[in-house]
Structure formats: C-alpha cells, structure tokens
C-alpha cells in the first residue's frame, strides 16, 4: 500500500507509525467516514439511536466533524489521549438508550452494534483503497485489520470483537449486510441531509444564494457517489437505484482524492484542514502553544494561506455581485421564539424538545472541551436539572416533551435557576486554569474562534459574570450570539 505504509508495532498497533494514524488524517478518509455512517445507520440499533438521540437530522456536519475528531483521537500517538477518548465514548454511549418505532430496545453501548461500527470503518477503508486503484497485499491487509481490531478492543475491551481472521471477517460482513441491515429512516436522513447542508467555504460565506445553487448541483452527485459504493444487496433493500454514469463518477472521485493526496503538499490534504475550513467558526489565529517569534505549524500556515487566498477571491466576488438585502433593524438582536425553538433547542430535529435535545448540547460541549469524567458528569447533571425545570414549567399537557407552542407560550421560564447553574458549570469547565476568567486559549477551545471574531466580544478575557450573562441572554432567546449559534444552531 503506497499511500499509507504500515509501520506500527505489535506492542502498540495504534501508535504513531500505524496505518490508521496516517489514513485518518487524510482528506480522502472523509469518503470512508461518510460511507461508513450510511452502513451504520442501516443497522437497526444504530439507526434508532441516530434518529432519537443524535444531532444527525438537524446538524449532520457537526456530527460528522465530531466523528472524525473522535477517530483521530482514538489513533493519537499518545496512548493517554487514546485511553481518554475511549473512556469518553463509553460514557457517551452508555447514556444513549431507548426503544425504536417498533418497540425494540436499543443501547448505544451494545457490543454487537459497536463491533459493526468498527467493521464498517475497516471495510470502507478497504473499499476506498480499491476504488482509488491501490493494491493491498496480504501482509498490509492483515496489518490494517489488526489495527481495527485493536481500535475496537480499546473502545470495548470486555465486549464485542471482530472475527479473528480476515477470511472469517468477510463472511461476517456479508452475513450482517444480508441478514441484519434494514431500510431504516436513519439511512435516508443521512443521504438526504448530509450533502444538502454542507457548510459554505470561506469564499462563499457572504453569498449564501450562490453557495445554495452550487450545493444543489453538487449535493445529489455526492450522494450518488456514496450510494454507488454501497454493497449491491443493501442498495436493493434500501430501494436506491444506481443511476447511469454514477459508477464512473464514483471512481473519478476516489481516484482524484488519492491523486491529490500524492501530489499536493501534505498540509493541504489533511482532513482536519478541510474540516476546519468548512467550520463556520473558523477564523485564523495564532497557536498559543507556539512561542512568540517561532514559525507556526505547517497545518496552521496552510490554513492561513488558504484563508488569505479565499479572502482575495471573496473581495473580487463582492465587487462583481450585488450585496444581499440588509436585515431590518433589530433582526440581528432578536429572533422569534419559534425560530429559537427550531434552530437551537430542537437539536435532534424531531419538532419537539425533550431530554435527548439537551443531552446533545451537553455532548457537544463535552466533546469540544474533552472533559474528564467528573466535569462531564457535572455538566450532564446541570442539563438534567434544567430539563426537569423545563418540564415542570412548560410541559402543560404532561406528555414528557415540549412543543414549540408550549415553549412560545412561556418562554420567559427559560432563564430559571437551573439554566443559571448550567452557565456556572460551563464557566468552571472552560476555565481550566481556575483563574476566574476565560482567556483567549480557553475561549478558543470552547468556541473554536478568537475573541475578535465575536461581535461585541470586548477584550481578551471574560469574567464569570459576563460569561454567565451572555450565556443566559442567548439561551433565553433574548439575544443573538455568533459563537453560540455556531456551537448549537449551525450544521
């Protein structure tokens, strides 16, 4: 395998020399993650968890970014980072349980389902190599499979396992595709929403109509590529026809990503570079870990170089196209209760507010800050208290969930004592050095942007009182906040 040579050791198969460590940082591995998510969504337990508890319906790209980030942490050169991420995933999955529409129970910590997740990543990686024209010899394929077995063992040491040999794996994979996968709602949500909500690149962020037109053309093509790469029995079960020409398009997509990986500078084809550029919160900034006067890391230089280029192109585009209509006075400061409910509170996109929506907010914060177990438990407990308070104040019909109408009728109850407690806990877990202010580094860890990119952000630090005030103002629906919108409301 020419593009990702195996160099890991038996003692540490997920170490810095592993194939997975290299592959998960290449842009083309995004093809793997996207295809694998479709295969996972067809599993009845995973599909039910995605529909009822995940943000994939309303915020598919945020969910995909977090998936990629988690995979990279799981193969980090530092074993402590890998162990920490595995523990975080176990806590996250243990909180996701319920029943599907047919009354069947699901549990995100189910060992068989977790084994299938890793199986889809392995098979999709092999498929990526095959469709890219790469040959995997026997020892290389064995090495790659061993790394994925170690990946699963790290995540679920006492539970599910992949078959011991590759020959047995392919029989297992075919059996699951033929006998276990279903035509779930989650599959169609992923295919319908993922490429329909791709965030605009920096060049087009000020031209949403232009980006929407381009996305309307490219989105169906990207979906067709994913569909064409799926196993034929699954496509038939899902009722997904392979359109003429899509196989050629699929091969071209895989071959071009491999070619880009081989010929372009490595910093340009890093997956985190591309995902960061597509993150609406992205803004160029200096890395606080780099001493003053020292050169910035290659990845940061690449991001800033790309940003300078697209800024020049964006200036030209603004000269050639008319400005969008200016919002009416007051529109930027307030949003209707209905919009706030649908854009911020309804994280799972099912039209109601219930515990999975607030748990999704807590998960997003915990993922960004990479919280340890004590801080994560405090955060989830604070959100759970808020949910109980909301039920008491807003759930007028007692059905265990809150409708947009119930929220709008009593939105003032949002800023109760439990929400204040969330703000206090969020400040505490963000203030990692316990100096009672949020500095630039801590702010960037939470919001993925710098102070000077938050309108009205003020100086280079936030006191506890100001941090709480801003959080309450946003969560009570009284004021817009670009950084909180990027965290909770954008795709």
C-alpha positions as MATLAB code, in Angstrom:
seq = 'XXXXXXXXXXXXXXXXXXXXXXXXXXXXXXXXXXXXXXXXXXXXXXXXXXXXXXXXXXXXXXXXXXXXXXXXXXXXXXXXXXXXXXXXXXXXXXXXXXXXXXXXXXXXXXXXXXXXXXXXXXXXXXXXXXXXXXXXXXXXXXXXXXXXXXXXXXXXXXXXXXXXXXXXXXXXXXXXXXXXXXXXXXXXXXXXXXXXXXXXXXXXXXXXXXXXXXXXXXXXXXXXXXXXXXXXXXXXXXXXXXXXXXXXXXXXXXXXXXXXXXXXXXXXXXXXXXXXXXXXXXXXXXXXXXXXXXXXXXXXXXXXXXXXXXXXXXXXXXXXXXXXXXXXXXXXXXXXXXXXXXXXXXXXXXXXXXXXXXXXXXXXXXXXXXXXXXXXXXXXXXXXXXXXXXXXXXXXXXXXXXXXXXXXXXXXXXXXXXXXXXXXXXXXXXXXXXXXXXXXXXXXXXXXXXXXXXXXXXXXXXXXXXXXXXXXXXXXXXXXXXXXXXXXXXX';
ca = [
       0.000    0.000    0.000;
       1.828    3.031   -1.254;
      -0.053    5.875    0.421;
      -0.172    4.580    3.983;
       2.657    2.257    4.820;
       2.216    0.077    7.861;
       4.806    0.772   10.475;
       3.071    0.140   13.753;
       4.340   -2.413   16.222;
       2.577   -5.403   17.695;
       3.034   -3.870   21.134;
       1.351   -0.617   20.085;
      -0.618   -1.202   16.857;
      -2.312    2.208   17.103;
       0.927    4.118   17.673;
       2.333    6.950   15.562;
       3.575    4.571   12.872;
       0.230    2.891   12.330;
      -1.634    2.958    9.049;
      -4.727    4.298   10.767;
      -2.873    7.247   12.243;
      -1.894    8.325    8.729;
      -5.150    7.465    6.976;
      -7.498    9.229    9.394;
      -5.644   12.490    8.790;
      -6.002   12.411    5.004;
      -8.869   14.269    3.367;
      -9.862   11.189    1.404;
     -10.691    9.419    4.663;
     -13.768   11.641    4.702;
     -15.094    9.275    1.999;
     -14.595    6.409    4.449;
     -16.394    8.146    7.318;
     -19.344    9.181    5.134;
     -19.849    5.727    3.612;
     -19.448    4.014    6.973;
     -22.130    6.211    8.557;
     -24.644    5.030    5.937;
     -23.778    1.387    6.678;
     -24.070    2.049   10.413;
     -27.429    3.807   10.017;
     -28.847    0.693    8.323;
     -28.198   -1.317   11.499;
     -31.492   -1.261   13.458;
     -29.955   -0.396   16.842;
     -27.620    2.271   15.486;
     -30.289    3.702   13.195;
     -32.728    4.061   16.088;
     -30.101    5.778   18.234;
     -29.279    8.202   15.411;
     -32.913    9.158   14.855;
     -33.918    9.582   18.501;
     -30.749   10.835   20.188;
     -28.300   12.121   17.600;
     -27.947   15.559   16.028;
     -27.534   14.000   12.596;
     -31.025   15.068   11.486;
     -30.632   18.765   12.293;
     -26.836   19.171   12.338;
     -25.263   16.476   10.136;
     -21.923   18.190    9.528;
     -21.366   18.918   13.183;
     -21.969   15.239   13.871;
     -19.586   14.210   11.075;
     -16.873   16.576   12.342;
     -17.154   15.087   15.813;
     -16.954   11.559   14.375;
     -13.754   12.430   12.514;
     -12.267   14.127   15.586;
     -13.045   11.101   17.735;
     -11.448    8.686   15.257;
      -8.295   10.795   15.184;
      -8.109   10.841   18.969;
      -8.526    7.056   19.031;
      -5.340    6.646   16.967;
      -3.378    9.507   18.522;
       0.352    8.855   19.062;
      -0.153    9.469   22.788;
      -1.678    6.392   24.447;
      -3.158    8.624   27.163;
      -5.172   10.545   24.573;
      -6.460    7.264   23.148;
      -7.488    5.953   26.558;
      -9.171    9.226   27.438;
     -11.184    9.251   24.216;
     -12.207    5.615   24.618;
     -13.464    6.370   28.129;
     -15.364    9.423   26.851;
     -17.024    7.352   24.104;
     -18.037    4.708   26.635;
     -19.674    7.331   28.848;
     -21.398    8.918   25.852;
     -22.751    5.615   24.559;
     -23.919    4.471   27.994;
     -26.264    7.491   28.121;
     -27.997    6.636   24.818;
     -30.784    4.089   25.291;
     -34.427    3.787   24.302;
     -36.826    1.953   22.002;
     -37.376    2.284   18.263;
     -40.697    2.838   16.500;
     -41.378   -0.913   16.600;
     -40.805   -1.094   20.338;
     -37.413   -2.795   20.091;
     -34.896   -1.645   22.706;
     -31.610   -0.104   21.647;
     -28.453    0.714   23.553;
     -25.527    2.600   22.037;
     -23.181    0.595   24.261;
     -24.355   -2.707   22.738;
     -21.231   -4.714   21.901;
     -22.573   -6.192   18.684;
     -23.533   -2.751   17.369;
     -20.171   -1.266   18.306;
     -18.369   -4.089   16.539;
     -20.411   -3.286   13.429;
     -19.325    0.368   13.614;
     -15.667   -0.645   13.507;
     -16.385   -3.244   10.818;
     -17.897   -0.569    8.567;
     -14.852    1.647    9.019;
     -12.494   -1.193    8.106;
     -14.497   -2.336    5.076;
     -14.965    1.264    3.898;
     -11.212    1.867    4.209;
     -10.532   -1.214    2.080;
     -13.159   -0.043   -0.417;
     -11.537    3.396   -0.580;
      -8.189    1.826   -1.414;
      -9.715   -0.480   -4.027;
     -11.687    2.261   -5.765;
      -8.628    4.538   -5.638;
      -6.574    1.999   -7.563;
      -4.397    0.988   -4.615;
      -3.437   -2.618   -4.122;
      -3.340   -4.077   -0.635;
      -1.105   -7.118   -0.385;
      -1.778   -9.819    2.192;
       0.529   -8.586    4.958;
      -0.654   -4.998    4.558;
      -4.308   -6.008    4.733;
      -3.606   -8.169    7.782;
      -1.838   -5.225    9.434;
      -4.746   -2.898    8.731;
      -7.269   -5.408   10.071;
      -5.199   -5.916   13.228;
      -5.232   -2.160   13.813;
      -9.027   -2.046   13.561;
      -9.259   -4.994   15.948;
      -7.113   -3.001   18.381;
      -9.339    0.027   17.794;
     -12.381   -1.982   18.906;
     -10.523   -3.562   21.820;
      -9.579   -0.105   23.064;
     -13.159    1.124   22.834;
     -14.841   -2.050   24.130;
     -12.225   -4.193   25.935;
     -14.730   -6.518   27.597;
     -17.399   -6.671   24.905;
     -17.663   -7.150   21.162;
     -14.915   -8.494   18.988;
     -14.339   -8.736   15.284;
     -13.743  -12.214   13.821;
     -10.182  -13.387   14.425;
      -9.204  -13.753   10.745;
      -9.886  -11.822    7.581;
     -11.488  -14.835    5.924;
     -13.996  -15.008    8.781;
     -14.476  -11.239    8.704;
     -15.688  -11.207    5.105;
     -18.208  -13.948    5.903;
     -19.356  -11.971    8.953;
     -19.649   -8.756    6.938;
     -21.701  -10.392    4.181;
     -23.948  -12.025    6.774;
     -24.714   -8.719    8.519;
     -25.418   -6.980    5.205;
     -27.742   -9.792    4.075;
     -29.487  -10.575    7.365;
     -29.241   -7.678    9.846;
     -29.311   -4.389    7.950;
     -32.668   -2.759    7.340;
     -34.234    0.036    5.335;
     -34.174    2.425    8.293;
     -35.313    6.013    8.446;
     -31.819    6.982    9.553;
     -30.257    5.868    6.251;
     -32.468    8.180    4.240;
     -31.963   11.045    6.674;
     -28.180   10.721    6.267;
     -28.386   10.553    2.474;
     -30.940   13.361    2.220;
     -29.428   15.779    4.725;
     -25.665   15.358    4.763;
     -24.765   16.867    1.395;
     -27.775   19.184    1.394;
     -26.328   21.016    4.409;
     -22.615   21.258    3.598;
     -21.373   24.493    5.220;
     -20.216   27.171    2.794;
     -16.463   27.505    2.224;
     -14.943   30.854    3.247;
     -15.134   32.247   -0.298;
     -18.938   31.948   -0.384;
     -19.991   32.618    3.200;
     -21.147   36.107    2.268;
     -23.037   34.759   -0.749;
     -25.476   32.149    0.584;
     -27.586   32.162   -2.593;
     -24.548   31.359   -4.757;
     -23.495   28.574   -2.419;
     -27.022   27.163   -2.232;
     -27.169   26.983   -6.039;
     -23.810   25.198   -6.244;
     -24.703   22.847   -3.428;
     -27.991   21.983   -5.132;
     -25.984   20.695   -8.091;
     -23.083   19.050   -6.237;
     -25.097   17.527   -3.372;
     -27.029   14.956   -5.444;
     -23.829   13.979   -7.244;
     -22.037   13.390   -3.925;
     -24.985   11.339   -2.661;
     -24.955    9.273   -5.858;
     -21.249    8.520   -5.315;
     -21.934    7.223   -1.807;
     -24.885    5.130   -2.996;
     -22.891    3.612   -5.866;
     -20.183    2.492   -3.428;
     -22.603    0.547   -1.187;
     -22.967   -3.244   -1.406;
     -25.478   -4.150   -4.121;
     -27.742   -6.222   -1.786;
     -28.048   -3.244    0.565;
     -28.807   -0.824   -2.270;
     -31.621   -3.098   -3.405;
     -33.053   -3.362    0.121;
     -32.941    0.414    0.518;
     -34.606    0.975   -2.846;
     -31.640    3.030   -4.071;
     -31.111    2.708   -7.799;
     -27.667    3.208   -9.293;
     -28.068    5.954  -11.872;
     -26.260    5.748  -15.232;
     -22.789    7.200  -15.078;
     -22.505    7.197  -11.285;
     -20.004    4.347  -11.216;
     -17.662    6.334  -13.444;
     -18.229    9.400  -11.277;
     -17.519    7.347   -8.151;
     -14.201    6.046   -9.494;
     -13.222    9.558  -10.584;
     -13.941   10.905   -7.090;
     -11.871    8.238   -5.345;
      -9.015    8.425   -7.845;
      -8.861   12.222   -7.668;
      -8.673   12.248   -3.877;
      -5.838    9.744   -3.965;
      -4.028   11.798   -6.625;
      -4.437   14.949   -4.536;
      -3.023   13.125   -1.510;
       0.033   12.077   -3.501;
       0.894   15.302   -5.353;
      -0.282   18.189   -3.167;
       1.525   19.390   -0.017;
       0.530   17.253    2.937;
      -0.800   20.245    4.892;
      -3.288   20.951    2.068;
      -4.756   17.446    2.090;
      -5.088   16.978    5.814;
      -8.652   16.150    6.784;
      -8.618   18.492    9.763;
      -7.504   21.346    7.456;
     -10.516   20.840    5.198;
     -12.975   20.285    8.059;
     -11.683   23.395    9.821;
     -12.095   25.494    6.689;
     -15.714   24.288    6.452;
     -16.348   25.052   10.129;
     -18.415   28.274   10.269;
     -16.499   29.236   13.405;
     -13.120   29.125   11.664;
     -11.015   32.249   11.903;
      -7.225   32.500   11.525;
      -5.411   32.727   14.816;
      -2.037   32.201   16.365;
      -1.473   28.970   18.244;
      -0.884   29.809   21.900;
       1.378   26.777   22.194;
       3.846   28.316   19.720;
       6.369   30.667   21.341;
       6.359   34.268   20.143;
       8.620   34.675   17.127;
       8.600   30.962   16.322;
       7.170   29.757   12.996;
       3.610   28.490   13.079;
       2.958   24.776   12.492;
       2.617   23.682    8.868;
      -1.110   22.940    9.174;
      -1.779   26.401   10.655;
       0.272   28.079    7.920;
      -1.695   26.164    5.301;
      -5.000   27.251    6.799;
      -3.960   30.880    6.931;
      -2.540   30.736    3.422;
      -5.769   29.304    2.096;
      -7.708   31.884    4.035;
      -5.712   34.763    2.525;
      -6.328   33.377   -0.927;
     -10.060   32.993   -0.499;
     -10.278   36.433    1.119;
      -8.848   37.986   -2.054;
     -11.207   35.942   -4.195;
     -14.100   36.886   -1.937;
     -13.297   40.577   -2.312;
     -13.420   40.181   -6.085;
     -16.704   38.272   -5.845;
     -18.247   41.041   -3.757;
     -17.281   43.565   -6.423;
     -18.968   41.503   -9.113;
     -22.190   40.579   -7.302;
     -24.788   42.738   -5.541;
     -24.927   42.870   -1.757;
     -27.619   40.795   -0.080;
     -30.521   42.665    1.402;
     -29.681   44.298    4.710;
     -31.752   42.894    7.597;
     -34.265   45.199    9.180;
     -33.203   46.963   12.361;
     -33.477   44.674   15.362;
     -33.370   41.417   13.362;
     -29.774   40.749   14.407;
     -30.510   41.251   18.086;
     -33.599   39.110   18.483;
     -35.139   36.003   16.983;
     -38.683   34.760   17.348;
     -39.489   32.100   19.888;
     -40.414   29.729   17.053;
     -37.069   30.202   15.313;
     -35.102   29.800   18.514;
     -37.006   26.621   19.315;
     -36.357   25.065   15.894;
     -32.814   26.352   15.340;
     -31.316   25.960   18.819;
     -33.394   23.870   21.206;
     -34.600   21.112   18.867;
     -31.176   19.520   18.435;
     -32.484   16.191   17.129;
     -34.813   17.814   14.588;
     -37.970   15.915   15.560;
     -40.065   19.022   16.204;
     -40.126   18.626   19.996;
     -37.898   19.464   22.941;
     -37.065   16.563   25.226;
     -34.086   15.150   27.086;
     -32.134   13.923   24.009;
     -32.024   17.526   22.741;
     -30.438   18.863   25.916;
     -28.146   15.821   26.153;
     -26.951   16.623   22.620;
     -25.990   20.122   23.784;
     -24.054   18.672   26.700;
     -22.305   16.173   24.399;
     -21.233   18.939   22.033;
     -19.678   20.931   24.875;
     -18.022   17.856   26.405;
     -16.568   16.867   23.022;
     -15.152   20.310   22.313;
     -13.551   20.626   25.739;
     -12.563   16.929   26.000;
     -13.867   16.874   29.564;
     -12.837   14.304   32.132;
     -15.449   12.177   33.870;
     -16.019   14.489   36.843;
     -16.553   17.626   34.763;
     -18.663   15.762   32.210;
     -20.894   14.374   34.960;
     -21.331   17.870   36.428;
     -22.295   19.233   33.022;
     -24.824   16.486   32.272;
     -26.291   16.784   35.774;
     -26.790   20.520   35.256;
     -28.557   19.938   31.937;
     -30.689   17.201   33.541;
     -31.763   19.650   36.256;
     -32.695   22.166   33.569;
     -34.764   19.543   31.753;
     -36.712   18.789   34.924;
     -37.288   22.509   35.454;
     -38.480   22.944   31.849;
     -40.856   20.007   32.152;
     -42.369   21.479   35.290;
     -42.794   24.949   33.779;
     -43.558   24.269   30.100;
     -44.920   20.740   29.624;
     -48.548   21.744   30.094;
     -50.085   18.542   28.710;
     -47.770   16.224   30.675;
     -46.686   14.126   27.686;
     -42.993   14.244   28.623;
     -41.927   16.590   25.842;
     -42.316   20.257   24.993;
     -43.812   21.537   21.760;
     -42.914   24.773   20.032;
     -46.297   26.177   21.073;
     -45.756   25.292   24.738;
     -42.325   26.917   24.609;
     -43.562   30.105   22.944;
     -46.368   30.474   25.479;
     -43.996   30.524   28.465;
     -40.523   31.264   27.079;
     -39.737   33.577   29.996;
     -39.335   30.487   32.188;
     -36.184   29.574   30.258;
     -33.932   31.716   32.438;
     -34.563   29.850   35.687;
     -32.138   28.757   38.386;
     -31.225   25.525   36.584;
     -30.111   27.405   33.452;
     -28.002   29.696   35.616;
     -26.422   26.562   37.098;
     -25.520   25.343   33.594;
     -23.841   28.670   32.881;
     -21.833   28.405   36.108;
     -20.734   24.834   35.377;
     -19.860   25.724   31.787;
     -17.662   28.557   33.042;
     -15.945   26.244   35.531;
     -15.136   23.503   32.999;
     -13.933   26.058   30.418;
     -11.735   27.907   32.927;
      -9.097   25.182   33.003;
      -6.513   27.221   34.915;
      -9.044   28.280   37.597;
      -8.093   31.969   37.424;
     -11.783   33.001   37.275;
     -11.552   34.470   33.767;
     -11.891   32.886   30.320;
      -8.756   33.799   28.388;
      -8.143   33.594   24.630;
      -6.947   29.978   24.709;
      -9.889   28.764   26.803;
     -12.334   30.764   24.698;
     -10.993   29.200   21.512;
     -11.220   25.694   22.975;
     -14.945   26.172   23.599;
     -15.969   28.251   20.602;
     -13.273   27.374   18.009;
     -12.750   31.048   17.240;
     -10.923   34.049   18.633;
     -12.258   36.914   20.753;
     -12.055   39.433   17.931;
     -14.401   37.295   15.816;
     -17.230   37.549   18.335;
     -19.073   40.829   17.688;
     -19.195   42.793   20.917;
     -16.644   40.436   22.399;
     -14.707   43.161   24.135;
     -11.218   42.422   25.426;
      -9.144   39.274   25.558;
     -10.855   37.759   28.582;
     -14.298   37.172   30.048;
     -15.180   37.364   33.719;
     -17.549   34.862   35.279;
     -20.353   37.411   35.468;
     -20.037   38.455   31.816;
     -19.765   34.860   30.623;
     -22.922   33.876   32.540;
     -24.774   36.969   31.317;
     -24.021   36.195   27.662;
     -24.959   32.539   28.006;
     -28.274   33.332   29.696;
     -29.072   36.011   27.135;
     -28.599   33.538   24.306;
     -30.270   30.501   25.891;
     -33.283   32.555   26.959;
     -33.685   33.657   23.343;
     -33.141   37.331   24.180;
     -30.073   37.978   22.019;
     -28.128   36.519   19.143;
     -24.607   35.250   19.710;
     -22.461   34.215   16.769;
     -20.339   31.828   18.823;
     -23.267   30.068   20.499;
     -25.095   29.875   17.177;
     -22.049   28.164   15.690;
     -21.999   25.722   18.588;
     -25.675   24.812   18.751;
     -27.541   26.075   15.677;
     -25.382   25.550   12.591;
     -24.948   22.376   10.587;
];
